[in-house]
Short mmCIF file of C-alpha atoms in Angstrom, two decimals:
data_model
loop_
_atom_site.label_atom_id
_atom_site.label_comp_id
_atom_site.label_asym_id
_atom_site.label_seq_id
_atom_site.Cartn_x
_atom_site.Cartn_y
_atom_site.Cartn_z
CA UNK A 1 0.00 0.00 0.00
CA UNK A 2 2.55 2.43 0.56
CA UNK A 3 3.02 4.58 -2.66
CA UNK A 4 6.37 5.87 -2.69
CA UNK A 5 7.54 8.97 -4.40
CA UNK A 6 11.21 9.97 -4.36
CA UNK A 7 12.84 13.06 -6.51
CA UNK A 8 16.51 13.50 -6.70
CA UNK A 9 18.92 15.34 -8.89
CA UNK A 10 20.89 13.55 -11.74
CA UNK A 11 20.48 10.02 -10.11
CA UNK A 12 20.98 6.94 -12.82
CA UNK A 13 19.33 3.62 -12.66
CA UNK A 14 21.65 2.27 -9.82
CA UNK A 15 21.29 4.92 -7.21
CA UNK A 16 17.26 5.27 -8.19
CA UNK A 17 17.46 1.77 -7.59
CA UNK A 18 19.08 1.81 -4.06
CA UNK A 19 17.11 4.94 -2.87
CA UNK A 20 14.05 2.55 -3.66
CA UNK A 21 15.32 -0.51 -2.06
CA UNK A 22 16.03 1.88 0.97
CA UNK A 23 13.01 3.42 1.67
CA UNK A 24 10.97 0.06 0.95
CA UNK A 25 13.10 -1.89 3.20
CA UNK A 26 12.37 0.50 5.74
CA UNK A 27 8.72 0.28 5.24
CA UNK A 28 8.97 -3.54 5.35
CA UNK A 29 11.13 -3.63 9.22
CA UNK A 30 9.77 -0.35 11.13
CA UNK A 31 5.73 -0.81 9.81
CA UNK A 32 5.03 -4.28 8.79
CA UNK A 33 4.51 -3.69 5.09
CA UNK A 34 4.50 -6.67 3.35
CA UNK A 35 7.59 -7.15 0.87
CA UNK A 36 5.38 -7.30 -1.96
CA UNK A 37 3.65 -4.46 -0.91
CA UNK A 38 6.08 -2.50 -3.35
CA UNK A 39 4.63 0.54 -5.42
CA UNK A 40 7.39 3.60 -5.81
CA UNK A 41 7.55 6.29 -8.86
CA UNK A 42 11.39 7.13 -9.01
CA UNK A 43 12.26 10.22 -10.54
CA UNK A 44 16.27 11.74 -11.28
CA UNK A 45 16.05 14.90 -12.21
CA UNK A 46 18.20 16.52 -14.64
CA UNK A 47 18.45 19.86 -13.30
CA UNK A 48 17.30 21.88 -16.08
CA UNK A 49 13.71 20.49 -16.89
CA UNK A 50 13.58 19.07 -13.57
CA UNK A 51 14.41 20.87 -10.18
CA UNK A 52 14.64 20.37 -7.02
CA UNK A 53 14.91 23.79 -4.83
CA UNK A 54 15.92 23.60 -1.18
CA UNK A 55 16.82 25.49 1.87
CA UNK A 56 18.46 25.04 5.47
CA UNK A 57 15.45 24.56 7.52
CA UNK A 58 16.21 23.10 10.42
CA UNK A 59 19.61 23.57 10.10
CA UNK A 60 20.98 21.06 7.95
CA UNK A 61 23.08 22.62 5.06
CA UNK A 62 21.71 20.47 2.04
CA UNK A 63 23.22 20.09 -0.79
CA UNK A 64 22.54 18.35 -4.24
CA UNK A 65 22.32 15.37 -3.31
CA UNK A 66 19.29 16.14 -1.32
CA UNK A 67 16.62 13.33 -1.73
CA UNK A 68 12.70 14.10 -1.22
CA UNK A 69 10.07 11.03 -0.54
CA UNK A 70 6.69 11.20 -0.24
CA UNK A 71 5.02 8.28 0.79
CA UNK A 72 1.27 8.08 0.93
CA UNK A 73 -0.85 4.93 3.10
CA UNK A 74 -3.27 4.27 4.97
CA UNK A 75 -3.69 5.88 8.52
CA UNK A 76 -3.15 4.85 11.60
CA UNK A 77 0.38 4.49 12.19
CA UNK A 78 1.37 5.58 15.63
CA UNK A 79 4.07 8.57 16.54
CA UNK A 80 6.77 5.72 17.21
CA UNK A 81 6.43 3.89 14.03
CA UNK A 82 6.90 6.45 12.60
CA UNK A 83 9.85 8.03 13.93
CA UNK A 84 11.16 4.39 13.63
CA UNK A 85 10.01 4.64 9.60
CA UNK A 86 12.59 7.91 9.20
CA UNK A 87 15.41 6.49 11.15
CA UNK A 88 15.69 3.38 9.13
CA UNK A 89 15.05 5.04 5.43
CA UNK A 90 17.96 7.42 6.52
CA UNK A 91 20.28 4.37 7.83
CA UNK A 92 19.43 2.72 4.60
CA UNK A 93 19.44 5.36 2.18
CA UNK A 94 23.27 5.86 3.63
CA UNK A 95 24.31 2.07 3.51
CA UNK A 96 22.66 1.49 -0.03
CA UNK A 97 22.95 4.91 -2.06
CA UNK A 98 25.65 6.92 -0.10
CA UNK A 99 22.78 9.77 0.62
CA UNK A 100 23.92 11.83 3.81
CA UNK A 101 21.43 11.98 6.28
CA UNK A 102 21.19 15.75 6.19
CA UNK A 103 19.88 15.59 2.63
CA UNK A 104 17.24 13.04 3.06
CA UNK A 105 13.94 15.02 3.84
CA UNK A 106 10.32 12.73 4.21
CA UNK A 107 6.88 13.59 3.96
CA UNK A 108 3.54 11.58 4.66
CA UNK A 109 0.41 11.91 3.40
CA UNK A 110 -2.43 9.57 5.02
CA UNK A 111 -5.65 8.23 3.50
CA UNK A 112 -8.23 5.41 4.23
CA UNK A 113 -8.83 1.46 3.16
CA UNK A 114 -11.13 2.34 0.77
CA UNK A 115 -8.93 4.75 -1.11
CA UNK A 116 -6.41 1.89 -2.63
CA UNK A 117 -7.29 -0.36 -5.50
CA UNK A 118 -4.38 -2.47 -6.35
CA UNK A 119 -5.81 -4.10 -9.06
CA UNK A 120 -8.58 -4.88 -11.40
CA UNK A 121 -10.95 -1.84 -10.74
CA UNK A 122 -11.50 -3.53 -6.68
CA UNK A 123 -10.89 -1.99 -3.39
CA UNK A 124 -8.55 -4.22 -1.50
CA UNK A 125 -8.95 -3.16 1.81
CA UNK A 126 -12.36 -1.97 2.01
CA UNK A 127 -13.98 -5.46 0.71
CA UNK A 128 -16.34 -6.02 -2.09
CA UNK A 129 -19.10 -6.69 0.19
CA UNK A 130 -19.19 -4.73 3.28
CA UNK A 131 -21.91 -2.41 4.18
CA UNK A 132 -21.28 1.69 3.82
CA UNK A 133 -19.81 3.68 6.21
CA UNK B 1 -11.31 19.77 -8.71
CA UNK B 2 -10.08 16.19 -9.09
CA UNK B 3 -5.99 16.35 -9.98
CA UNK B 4 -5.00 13.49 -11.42
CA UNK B 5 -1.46 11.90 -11.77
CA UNK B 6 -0.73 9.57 -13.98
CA UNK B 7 2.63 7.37 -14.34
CA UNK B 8 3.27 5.12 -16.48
CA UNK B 9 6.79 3.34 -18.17
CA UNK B 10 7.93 4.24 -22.02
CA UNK B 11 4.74 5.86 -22.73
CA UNK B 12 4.28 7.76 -25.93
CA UNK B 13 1.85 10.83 -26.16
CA UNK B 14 -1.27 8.75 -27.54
CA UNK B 15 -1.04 6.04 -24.73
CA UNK B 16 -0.91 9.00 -22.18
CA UNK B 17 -3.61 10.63 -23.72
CA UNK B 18 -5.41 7.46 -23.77
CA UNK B 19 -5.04 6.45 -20.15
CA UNK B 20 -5.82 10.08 -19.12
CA UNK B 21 -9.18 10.26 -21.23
CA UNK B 22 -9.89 6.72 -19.81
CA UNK B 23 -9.50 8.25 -16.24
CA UNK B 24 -11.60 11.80 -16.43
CA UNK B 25 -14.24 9.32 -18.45
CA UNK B 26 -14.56 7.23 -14.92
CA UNK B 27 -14.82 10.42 -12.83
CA UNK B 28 -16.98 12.09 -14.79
CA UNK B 29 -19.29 8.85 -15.03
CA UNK B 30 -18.66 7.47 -11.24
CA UNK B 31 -18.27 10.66 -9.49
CA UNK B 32 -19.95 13.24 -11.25
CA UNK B 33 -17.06 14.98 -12.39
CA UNK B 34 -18.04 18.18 -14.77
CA UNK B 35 -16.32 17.38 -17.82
CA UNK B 36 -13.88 20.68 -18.00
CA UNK B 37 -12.91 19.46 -14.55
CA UNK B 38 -10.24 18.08 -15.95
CA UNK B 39 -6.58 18.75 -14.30
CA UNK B 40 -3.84 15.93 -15.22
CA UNK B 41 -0.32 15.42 -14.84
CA UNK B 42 0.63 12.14 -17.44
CA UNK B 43 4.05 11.11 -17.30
CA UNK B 44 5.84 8.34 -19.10
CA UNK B 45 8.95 7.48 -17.40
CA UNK B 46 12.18 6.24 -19.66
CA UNK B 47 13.23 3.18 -17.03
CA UNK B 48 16.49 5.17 -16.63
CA UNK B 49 16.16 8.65 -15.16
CA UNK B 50 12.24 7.63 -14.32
CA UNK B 51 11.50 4.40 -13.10
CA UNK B 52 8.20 2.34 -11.47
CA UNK B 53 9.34 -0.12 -9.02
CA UNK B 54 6.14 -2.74 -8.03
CA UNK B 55 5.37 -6.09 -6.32
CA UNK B 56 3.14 -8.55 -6.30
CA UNK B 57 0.77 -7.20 -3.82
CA UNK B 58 -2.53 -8.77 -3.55
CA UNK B 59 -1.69 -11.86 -5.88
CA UNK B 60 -1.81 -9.97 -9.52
CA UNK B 61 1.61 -10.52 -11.49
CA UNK B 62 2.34 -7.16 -12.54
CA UNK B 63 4.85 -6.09 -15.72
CA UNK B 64 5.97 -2.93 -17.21
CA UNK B 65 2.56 -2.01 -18.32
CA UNK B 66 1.77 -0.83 -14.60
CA UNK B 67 0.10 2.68 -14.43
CA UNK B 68 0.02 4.17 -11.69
CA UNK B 69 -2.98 6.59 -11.14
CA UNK B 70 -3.29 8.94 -8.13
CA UNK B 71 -6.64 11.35 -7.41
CA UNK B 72 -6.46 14.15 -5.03
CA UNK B 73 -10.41 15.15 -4.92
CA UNK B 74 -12.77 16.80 -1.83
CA UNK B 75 -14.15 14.36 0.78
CA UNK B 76 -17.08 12.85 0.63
CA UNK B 77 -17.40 10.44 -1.84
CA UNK B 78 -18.89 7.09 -0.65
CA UNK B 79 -17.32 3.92 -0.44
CA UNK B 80 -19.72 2.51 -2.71
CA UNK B 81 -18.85 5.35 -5.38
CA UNK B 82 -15.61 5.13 -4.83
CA UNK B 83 -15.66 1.34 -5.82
CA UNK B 84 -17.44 2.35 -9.26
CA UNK B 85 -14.32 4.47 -9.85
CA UNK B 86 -11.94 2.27 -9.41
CA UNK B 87 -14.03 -0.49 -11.63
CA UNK B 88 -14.58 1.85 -14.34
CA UNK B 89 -10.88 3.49 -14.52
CA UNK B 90 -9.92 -0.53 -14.91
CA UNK B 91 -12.58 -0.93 -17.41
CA UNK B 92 -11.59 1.91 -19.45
CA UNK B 93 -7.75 2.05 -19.00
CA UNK B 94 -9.03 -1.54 -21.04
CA UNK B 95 -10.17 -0.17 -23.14
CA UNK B 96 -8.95 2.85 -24.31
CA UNK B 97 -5.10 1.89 -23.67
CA UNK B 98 -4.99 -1.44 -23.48
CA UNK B 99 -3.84 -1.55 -19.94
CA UNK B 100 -4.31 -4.97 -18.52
CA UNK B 101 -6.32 -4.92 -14.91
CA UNK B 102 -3.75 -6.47 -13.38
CA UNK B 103 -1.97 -3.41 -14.18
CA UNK B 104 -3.71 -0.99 -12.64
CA UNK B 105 -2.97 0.91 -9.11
CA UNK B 106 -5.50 3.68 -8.28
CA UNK B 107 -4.48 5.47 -4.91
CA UNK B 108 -6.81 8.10 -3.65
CA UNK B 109 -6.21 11.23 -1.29
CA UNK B 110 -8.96 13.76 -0.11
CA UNK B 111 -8.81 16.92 0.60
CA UNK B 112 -11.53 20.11 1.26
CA UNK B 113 -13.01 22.37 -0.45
CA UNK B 114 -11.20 25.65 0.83
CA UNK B 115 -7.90 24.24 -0.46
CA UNK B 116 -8.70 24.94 -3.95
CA UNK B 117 -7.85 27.12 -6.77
CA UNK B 118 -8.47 26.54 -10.52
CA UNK B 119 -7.19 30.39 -11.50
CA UNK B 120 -6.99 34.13 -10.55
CA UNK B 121 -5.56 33.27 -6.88
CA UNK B 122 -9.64 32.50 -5.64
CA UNK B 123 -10.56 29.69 -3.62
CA UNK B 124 -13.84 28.99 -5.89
CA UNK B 125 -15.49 25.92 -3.79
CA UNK B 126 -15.30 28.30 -0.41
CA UNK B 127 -16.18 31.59 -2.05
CA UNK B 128 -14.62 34.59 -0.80
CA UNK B 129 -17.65 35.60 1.69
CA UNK B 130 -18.02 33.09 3.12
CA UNK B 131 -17.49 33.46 7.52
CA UNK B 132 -14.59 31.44 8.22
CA UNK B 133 -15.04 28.32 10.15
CA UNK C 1 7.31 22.32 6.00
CA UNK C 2 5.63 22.83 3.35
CA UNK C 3 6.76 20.25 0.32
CA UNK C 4 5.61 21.86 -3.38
CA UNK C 5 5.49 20.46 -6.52
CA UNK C 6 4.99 22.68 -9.58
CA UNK C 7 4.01 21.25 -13.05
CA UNK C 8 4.74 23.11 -15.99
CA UNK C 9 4.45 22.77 -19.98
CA UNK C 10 8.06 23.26 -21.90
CA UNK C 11 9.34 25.52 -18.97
CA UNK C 12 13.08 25.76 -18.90
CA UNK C 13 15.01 26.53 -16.07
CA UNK C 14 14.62 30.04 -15.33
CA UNK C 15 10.47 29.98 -16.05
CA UNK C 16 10.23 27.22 -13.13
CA UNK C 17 13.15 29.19 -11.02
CA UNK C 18 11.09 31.89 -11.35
CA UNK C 19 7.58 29.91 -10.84
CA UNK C 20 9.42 28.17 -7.69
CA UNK C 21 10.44 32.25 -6.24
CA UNK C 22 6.48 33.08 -6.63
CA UNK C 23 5.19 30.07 -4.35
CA UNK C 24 8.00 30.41 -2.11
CA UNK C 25 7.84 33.79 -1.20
CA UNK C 26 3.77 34.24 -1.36
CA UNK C 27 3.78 31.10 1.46
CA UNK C 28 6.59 33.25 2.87
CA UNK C 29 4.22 36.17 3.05
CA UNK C 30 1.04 35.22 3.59
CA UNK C 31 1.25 31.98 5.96
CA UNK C 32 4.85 32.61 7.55
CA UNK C 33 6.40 30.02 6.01
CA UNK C 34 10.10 30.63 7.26
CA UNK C 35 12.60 31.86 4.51
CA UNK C 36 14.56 28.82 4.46
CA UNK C 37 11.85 26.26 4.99
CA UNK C 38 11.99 25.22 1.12
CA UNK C 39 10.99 22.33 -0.77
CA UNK C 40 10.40 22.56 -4.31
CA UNK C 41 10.18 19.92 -6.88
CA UNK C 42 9.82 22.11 -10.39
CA UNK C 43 8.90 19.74 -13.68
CA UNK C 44 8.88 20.91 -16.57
CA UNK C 45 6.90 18.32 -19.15
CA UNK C 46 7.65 18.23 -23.09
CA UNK C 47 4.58 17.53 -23.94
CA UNK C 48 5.26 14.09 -25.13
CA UNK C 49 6.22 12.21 -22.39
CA UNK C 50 5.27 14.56 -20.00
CA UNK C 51 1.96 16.17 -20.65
CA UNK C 52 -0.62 18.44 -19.02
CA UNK C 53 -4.30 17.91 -19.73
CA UNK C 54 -6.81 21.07 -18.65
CA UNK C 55 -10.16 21.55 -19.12
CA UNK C 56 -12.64 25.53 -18.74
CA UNK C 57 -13.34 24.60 -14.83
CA UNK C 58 -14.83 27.57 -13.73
CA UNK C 59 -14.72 29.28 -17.08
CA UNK C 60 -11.66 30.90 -17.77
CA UNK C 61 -10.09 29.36 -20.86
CA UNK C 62 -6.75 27.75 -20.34
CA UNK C 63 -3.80 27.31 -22.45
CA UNK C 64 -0.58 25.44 -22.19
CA UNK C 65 0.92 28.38 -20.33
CA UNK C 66 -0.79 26.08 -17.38
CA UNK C 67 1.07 25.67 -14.17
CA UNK C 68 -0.30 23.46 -11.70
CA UNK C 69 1.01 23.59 -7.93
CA UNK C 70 0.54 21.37 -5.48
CA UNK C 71 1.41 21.92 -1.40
CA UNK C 72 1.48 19.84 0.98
CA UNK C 73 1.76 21.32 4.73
CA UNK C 74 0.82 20.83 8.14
CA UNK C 75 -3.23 21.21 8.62
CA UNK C 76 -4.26 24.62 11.00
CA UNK C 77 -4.08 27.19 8.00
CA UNK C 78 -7.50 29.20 8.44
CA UNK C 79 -9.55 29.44 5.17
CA UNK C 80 -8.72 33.27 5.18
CA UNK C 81 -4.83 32.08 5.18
CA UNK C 82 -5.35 29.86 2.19
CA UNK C 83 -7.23 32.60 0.66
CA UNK C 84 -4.06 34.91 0.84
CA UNK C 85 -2.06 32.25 -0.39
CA UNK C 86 -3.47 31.89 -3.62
CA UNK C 87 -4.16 35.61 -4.26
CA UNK C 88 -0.05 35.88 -3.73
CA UNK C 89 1.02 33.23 -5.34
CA UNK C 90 -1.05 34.37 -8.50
CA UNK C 91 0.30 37.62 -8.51
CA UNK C 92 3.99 36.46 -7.88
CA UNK C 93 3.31 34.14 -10.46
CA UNK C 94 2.28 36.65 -12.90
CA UNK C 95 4.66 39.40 -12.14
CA UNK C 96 8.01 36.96 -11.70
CA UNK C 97 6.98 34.26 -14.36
CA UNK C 98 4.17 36.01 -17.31
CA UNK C 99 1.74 33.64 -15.94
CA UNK C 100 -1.54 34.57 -16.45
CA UNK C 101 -3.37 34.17 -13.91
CA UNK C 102 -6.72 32.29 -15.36
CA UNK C 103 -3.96 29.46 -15.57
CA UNK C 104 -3.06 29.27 -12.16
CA UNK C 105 -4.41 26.11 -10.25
CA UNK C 106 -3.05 25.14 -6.75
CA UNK C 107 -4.10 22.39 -4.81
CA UNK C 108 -3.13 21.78 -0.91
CA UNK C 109 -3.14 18.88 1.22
CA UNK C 110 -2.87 18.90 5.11
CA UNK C 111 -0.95 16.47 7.18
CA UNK C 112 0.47 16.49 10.55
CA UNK C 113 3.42 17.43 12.56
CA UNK C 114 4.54 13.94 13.13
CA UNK C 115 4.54 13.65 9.14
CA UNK C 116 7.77 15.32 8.77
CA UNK C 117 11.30 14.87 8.67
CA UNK C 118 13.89 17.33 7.27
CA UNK C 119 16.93 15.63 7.59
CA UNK C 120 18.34 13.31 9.77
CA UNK C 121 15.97 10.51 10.33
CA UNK C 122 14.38 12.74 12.77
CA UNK C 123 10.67 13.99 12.97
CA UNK C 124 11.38 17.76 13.63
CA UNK C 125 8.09 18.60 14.39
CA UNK C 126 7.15 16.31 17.09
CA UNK C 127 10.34 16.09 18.91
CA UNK C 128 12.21 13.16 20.13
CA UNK C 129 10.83 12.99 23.43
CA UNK C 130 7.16 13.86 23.39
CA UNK C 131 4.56 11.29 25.12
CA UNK C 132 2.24 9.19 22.35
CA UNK C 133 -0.70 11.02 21.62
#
């Protein structure tokens, strides 16, 4: 269920590749997402038709190797998980891809069962034949 | 008011344009959509510098057709018309594009009507005299 | 905080420079967004693999000068806030970037403060120490 955005700058296949596996490891030890449970849109941007454009908040002096996810699912996570969730992508994104964990910045966005169809026009979560809400 | 992303691998203009009309054809026949609501982002990543990474969640073998479809819309639609969506975005991603069902993820997020704008800076759904809340 | 992405038709580098300066600084202005609290991801699509589709919502006619934002933040903005916001960023957007404003369309969407994390692995918002809610 998670669907996982992440935007860098000038990133090939490989390091695309080992942002991904980062972040969806993550998902899979801190909140119990299934391994298969893989959906992520991977974007390198080249700079010129594609930006990414930063600042220092919080302190951190970013640079361009600054990575962005945004990873949308289902509510109800607690506080904890979640703080577990960042610590692990930015362990991971470090061990896999080399990204310094001042650069990696992570945003959630929540929604509900019934907003995830995962295939074939039906809505996994929410069950073909349960009553309305 | 729904915006609509739409991601897909080594897609050309016509298969875009196809999965996007099959799409705004589902909302406006599910959901009630006004035809000129119509606000899409269609993307067709190269596998190189854009990439879709997906499992097997949920049983379906997926391939490199996958597309990806995300809806930011108000709240309030029910379960039961959100299900017709998701059916008839499958049916017609069929149909117009040749997108298997199998193929097809449809993530939804919600938002309200104050947060808004389809031109000259106004927040059209609130109006601007309306008492705040 | 707040993470924007801003879609453009055949912009090059300075148009979504420019388009990224009028979001940042009208959130700067009107919802004191701090200076270097900034997150942009800027696209620019060729209209082949990357296209825009736009319908009359709301009646004004749109071209492909087009530029569709979308911002997440924390929810707690008041309606007259996000009223202020788009005003600004329509004007910015006009006087830093030629965009008309009849094709300015924004979009928010609210999360919380345990959503976030800037850098680090750490979830700036809701501190390292605070009880579970």
């Amino acid at each position: 269920m998670p669907l996982v955005r992440i935007d860098a700058l000038r990133a090939d296949r490989d390091r695309l590749e080992a942002l991904g596996r980062a972040v969806h490891d993550a998902l899979v030890q801190t909140i119990d997402v299934p391994p298969g449970d893989l959906f992520q849109i991977l974007t390198g941007h080249d700079g010129t038709t594609g930006m990414l454009r930063y600042g220092d908040h919080f302190g951190p002096h970013r640079d361009d190797g600054i990575v962005i996810v945004t990873i949308t699912m289902r509510s109800g996570r607690t506080p904890d998980r979640k703080r577990a969730l960042y610590r692990r992508i930015a362990e991971l994104a470090l061990e896999y891809a080399g990204t310094e964990p001042r650069n990696m910045v992570i945003a959630l966005n929540e929604n509900e069962p019934i907003d995830w169809s995962f295939s074939d026009g039906v809505a996994h979560y929410h069950g073909p034949s349960e009553p309305e809400g």
